[in-house]
Amino acid sequence: MEPDYASYSTTDLEDALRKIDQATYPERTKHIQEELKIRAQTVPTGEKKAEDFDTNEQFYKCPHCEKKIGFFSRTNNSFGRIKHCPHCQQPFESKISAKAATAILIPLVLMNLLVFRPVLESLAFSKFIGTAFVIAVVISASFRFRKLPPQTVN
């Protein structure tokens, strides 16, 4: 049974070609070389495919240089979805992660109902202060910076 070389990565095939006993297995050596030759022709080196793009989503860090961008910084508080890093000047997108917001929202809502609201009412404060606190924490903790896809970068 011949292995399906199309399911292996290029690095796996190159590693197999280095380690294989070419005198004992000339047929397999030939198949591996052919598969590597086909892959070299289809994807030129240095050229990235669109699906290879990594957004590098970060929490208050530049997705390019990975340096910290403060919560109260001018960059973070500027208007617009597309912002520029103060360190490397590369553009990035700011967004609210729905997954992070959901993960943070559920425990905070329960904490608000069971802890914040009774304490605030006993201190004669409005119970909506706890709700405002929960909303502020969810928004600020679910904020993410990510790289722009190649076609949107100007």
mmCIF file of C-alpha atoms in Angstrom:
data_model
loop_
_atom_site.group_PDB
_atom_site.id
_atom_site.type_symbol
_atom_site.label_atom_id
_atom_site.label_comp_id
_atom_site.label_asym_id
_atom_site.label_seq_id
_atom_site.Cartn_x
_atom_site.Cartn_y
_atom_site.Cartn_z
ATOM 1 C CA MET A 1 0.000 0.000 0.000
ATOM 2 C CA GLU A 2 1.467 3.336 -1.140
ATOM 3 C CA PRO A 3 1.245 6.260 1.284
ATOM 4 C CA ASP A 4 -0.738 9.312 0.214
ATOM 5 C CA TYR A 5 2.013 11.932 -0.079
ATOM 6 C CA ALA A 6 -0.504 14.715 -0.704
ATOM 7 C CA SER A 7 -1.600 14.524 2.943
ATOM 8 C CA TYR A 8 1.938 15.192 4.248
ATOM 9 C CA SER A 9 3.390 18.656 4.739
ATOM 10 C CA THR A 10 6.339 19.849 2.674
ATOM 11 C CA THR A 11 8.657 19.763 5.689
ATOM 12 C CA ASP A 12 7.606 16.170 6.440
ATOM 13 C CA LEU A 13 8.356 15.158 2.858
ATOM 14 C CA GLU A 14 11.748 16.891 2.891
ATOM 15 C CA ASP A 15 12.574 15.193 6.189
ATOM 16 C CA ALA A 16 11.518 11.799 4.796
ATOM 17 C CA LEU A 17 13.656 12.357 1.699
ATOM 18 C CA ARG A 18 16.716 13.054 3.863
ATOM 19 C CA LYS A 19 16.169 10.012 6.091
ATOM 20 C CA ILE A 20 15.056 7.415 3.537
ATOM 21 C CA ASP A 21 17.480 4.742 2.342
ATOM 22 C CA GLN A 22 17.406 5.642 -1.345
ATOM 23 C CA ALA A 23 19.147 2.442 -2.466
ATOM 24 C CA THR A 24 16.594 0.209 -0.744
ATOM 25 C CA TYR A 25 13.508 2.270 -1.644
ATOM 26 C CA PRO A 26 14.140 3.919 -5.033
ATOM 27 C CA GLU A 27 10.425 3.879 -5.933
ATOM 28 C CA ARG A 28 9.347 5.775 -2.798
ATOM 29 C CA THR A 29 12.242 8.194 -3.176
ATOM 30 C CA LYS A 30 11.053 8.951 -6.691
ATOM 31 C CA HIS A 31 7.438 9.528 -5.521
ATOM 32 C CA ILE A 32 8.570 11.876 -2.738
ATOM 33 C CA GLN A 33 10.763 13.847 -5.155
ATOM 34 C CA GLU A 34 7.873 14.129 -7.624
ATOM 35 C CA GLU A 35 5.508 15.374 -4.899
ATOM 36 C CA LEU A 36 8.055 17.970 -3.762
ATOM 37 C CA LYS A 37 8.572 19.064 -7.366
ATOM 38 C CA ILE A 38 4.804 19.509 -7.861
ATOM 39 C CA ARG A 39 4.536 21.554 -4.671
ATOM 40 C CA ALA A 40 7.479 23.750 -5.646
ATOM 41 C CA GLN A 41 5.745 24.596 -8.941
ATOM 42 C CA THR A 42 2.288 25.302 -7.482
ATOM 43 C CA VAL A 43 3.277 27.606 -4.579
ATOM 44 C CA PRO A 44 6.200 29.919 -5.355
ATOM 45 C CA THR A 45 8.493 30.554 -2.402
ATOM 46 C CA GLY A 46 7.978 33.864 -0.679
ATOM 47 C CA GLU A 47 4.383 34.178 -1.896
ATOM 48 C CA LYS A 48 1.689 33.686 0.724
ATOM 49 C CA LYS A 49 -1.793 32.445 0.036
ATOM 50 C CA ALA A 50 -4.816 34.323 1.397
ATOM 51 C CA GLU A 51 -5.694 31.473 3.778
ATOM 52 C CA ASP A 52 -2.156 31.619 5.268
ATOM 53 C CA PHE A 53 -2.904 35.081 6.698
ATOM 54 C CA ASP A 54 -2.712 35.198 10.497
ATOM 55 C CA THR A 55 -4.650 37.981 12.234
ATOM 56 C CA ASN A 56 -2.514 37.720 15.407
ATOM 57 C CA GLU A 57 -5.344 38.964 17.611
ATOM 58 C CA GLN A 58 -3.941 40.678 20.721
ATOM 59 C CA PHE A 59 -5.281 42.085 23.999
ATOM 60 C CA TYR A 60 -4.071 45.713 24.168
ATOM 61 C CA LYS A 61 -0.897 44.899 22.204
ATOM 62 C CA CYS A 62 0.077 45.781 18.662
ATOM 63 C CA PRO A 63 -0.467 42.700 16.467
ATOM 64 C CA HIS A 64 2.652 43.595 14.440
ATOM 65 C CA CYS A 65 5.369 44.506 16.962
ATOM 66 C CA GLU A 66 3.519 43.093 20.024
ATOM 67 C CA LYS A 67 4.352 46.127 22.154
ATOM 68 C CA LYS A 68 1.803 47.222 24.732
ATOM 69 C CA ILE A 69 -0.751 49.885 23.823
ATOM 70 C CA GLY A 70 -2.213 51.389 26.987
ATOM 71 C CA PHE A 71 -5.904 51.493 27.793
ATOM 72 C CA PHE A 72 -5.835 55.298 28.096
ATOM 73 C CA SER A 73 -3.423 55.887 25.193
ATOM 74 C CA ARG A 74 -4.182 58.307 22.373
ATOM 75 C CA THR A 75 -4.159 55.444 19.846
ATOM 76 C CA ASN A 76 -6.645 53.356 21.776
ATOM 77 C CA ASN A 77 -9.020 56.256 22.394
ATOM 78 C CA SER A 78 -8.997 57.633 18.847
ATOM 79 C CA PHE A 79 -12.141 57.277 16.766
ATOM 80 C CA GLY A 80 -12.476 54.710 14.022
ATOM 81 C CA ARG A 81 -12.013 51.003 13.646
ATOM 82 C CA ILE A 82 -8.610 51.199 11.922
ATOM 83 C CA LYS A 83 -5.805 52.612 14.056
ATOM 84 C CA HIS A 84 -2.004 52.914 13.789
ATOM 85 C CA CYS A 85 0.516 51.566 16.292
ATOM 86 C CA PRO A 86 2.440 54.345 18.097
ATOM 87 C CA HIS A 87 5.584 52.157 18.071
ATOM 88 C CA CYS A 88 5.821 50.686 14.544
ATOM 89 C CA GLN A 89 3.212 52.869 12.725
ATOM 90 C CA GLN A 90 1.553 49.773 11.197
ATOM 91 C CA PRO A 91 -2.250 49.842 10.773
ATOM 92 C CA PHE A 92 -4.423 47.432 12.741
ATOM 93 C CA GLU A 93 -8.112 46.891 13.398
ATOM 94 C CA SER A 94 -9.768 47.278 16.789
ATOM 95 C CA LYS A 95 -12.790 45.121 17.484
ATOM 96 C CA ILE A 96 -14.775 43.568 20.290
ATOM 97 C CA SER A 97 -14.391 39.793 20.417
ATOM 98 C CA ALA A 98 -17.817 38.174 20.768
ATOM 99 C CA LYS A 99 -16.277 35.001 22.161
ATOM 100 C CA ALA A 100 -14.390 36.863 24.895
ATOM 101 C CA ALA A 101 -17.405 39.069 25.660
ATOM 102 C CA THR A 102 -19.644 36.038 26.128
ATOM 103 C CA ALA A 103 -17.100 34.269 28.324
ATOM 104 C CA ILE A 104 -16.771 37.348 30.539
ATOM 105 C CA LEU A 105 -20.437 38.397 30.502
ATOM 106 C CA ILE A 106 -21.975 35.234 31.964
ATOM 107 C CA PRO A 107 -20.009 35.172 35.256
ATOM 108 C CA LEU A 108 -20.214 38.954 35.653
ATOM 109 C CA VAL A 109 -24.002 38.993 35.251
ATOM 110 C CA LEU A 110 -24.307 36.325 37.939
ATOM 111 C CA MET A 111 -21.895 38.238 40.162
ATOM 112 C CA ASN A 112 -23.904 41.400 39.584
ATOM 113 C CA LEU A 113 -27.169 39.733 40.564
ATOM 114 C CA LEU A 114 -25.782 37.906 43.599
ATOM 115 C CA VAL A 115 -23.153 40.333 44.952
ATOM 116 C CA PHE A 116 -23.115 43.837 43.472
ATOM 117 C CA ARG A 117 -26.833 44.588 43.428
ATOM 118 C CA PRO A 118 -27.574 43.591 47.065
ATOM 119 C CA VAL A 119 -24.502 45.442 48.342
ATOM 120 C CA LEU A 120 -25.296 48.586 46.334
ATOM 121 C CA GLU A 121 -28.945 48.569 47.451
ATOM 122 C CA SER A 122 -27.917 48.160 51.098
ATOM 123 C CA LEU A 123 -25.613 51.180 50.731
ATOM 124 C CA ALA A 124 -28.507 53.211 49.233
ATOM 125 C CA PHE A 125 -26.926 53.424 45.775
ATOM 126 C CA SER A 126 -28.743 52.761 42.536
ATOM 127 C CA LYS A 127 -28.704 49.098 41.548
ATOM 128 C CA PHE A 128 -27.894 50.150 37.983
ATOM 129 C CA ILE A 129 -24.357 51.143 38.980
ATOM 130 C CA GLY A 130 -23.541 47.419 39.104
ATOM 131 C CA THR A 131 -24.994 46.943 35.629
ATOM 132 C CA ALA A 132 -22.936 49.845 34.289
ATOM 133 C CA PHE A 133 -19.831 48.345 35.900
ATOM 134 C CA VAL A 134 -20.511 44.954 34.263
ATOM 135 C CA ILE A 135 -20.983 46.544 30.833
ATOM 136 C CA ALA A 136 -17.782 48.601 31.165
ATOM 137 C CA VAL A 137 -15.730 45.567 32.232
ATOM 138 C CA VAL A 138 -17.127 43.372 29.443
ATOM 139 C CA ILE A 139 -16.393 45.951 26.741
ATOM 140 C CA SER A 140 -12.895 46.797 27.963
ATOM 141 C CA ALA A 141 -11.904 43.156 28.575
ATOM 142 C CA SER A 142 -13.207 41.902 25.222
ATOM 143 C CA PHE A 143 -11.437 44.567 23.144
ATOM 144 C CA ARG A 144 -8.937 43.046 20.683
ATOM 145 C CA PHE A 145 -6.437 44.424 18.176
ATOM 146 C CA ARG A 146 -5.761 42.400 15.038
ATOM 147 C CA LYS A 147 -3.852 42.733 11.782
ATOM 148 C CA LEU A 148 -5.703 43.915 8.734
ATOM 149 C CA PRO A 149 -6.105 41.449 5.866
ATOM 150 C CA PRO A 150 -3.650 42.195 3.012
ATOM 151 C CA GLN A 151 -6.280 43.585 0.606
ATOM 152 C CA THR A 152 -7.494 46.254 3.095
ATOM 153 C CA VAL A 153 -4.058 47.689 3.921
ATOM 154 C CA ASN A 154 -3.465 50.931 1.988
#
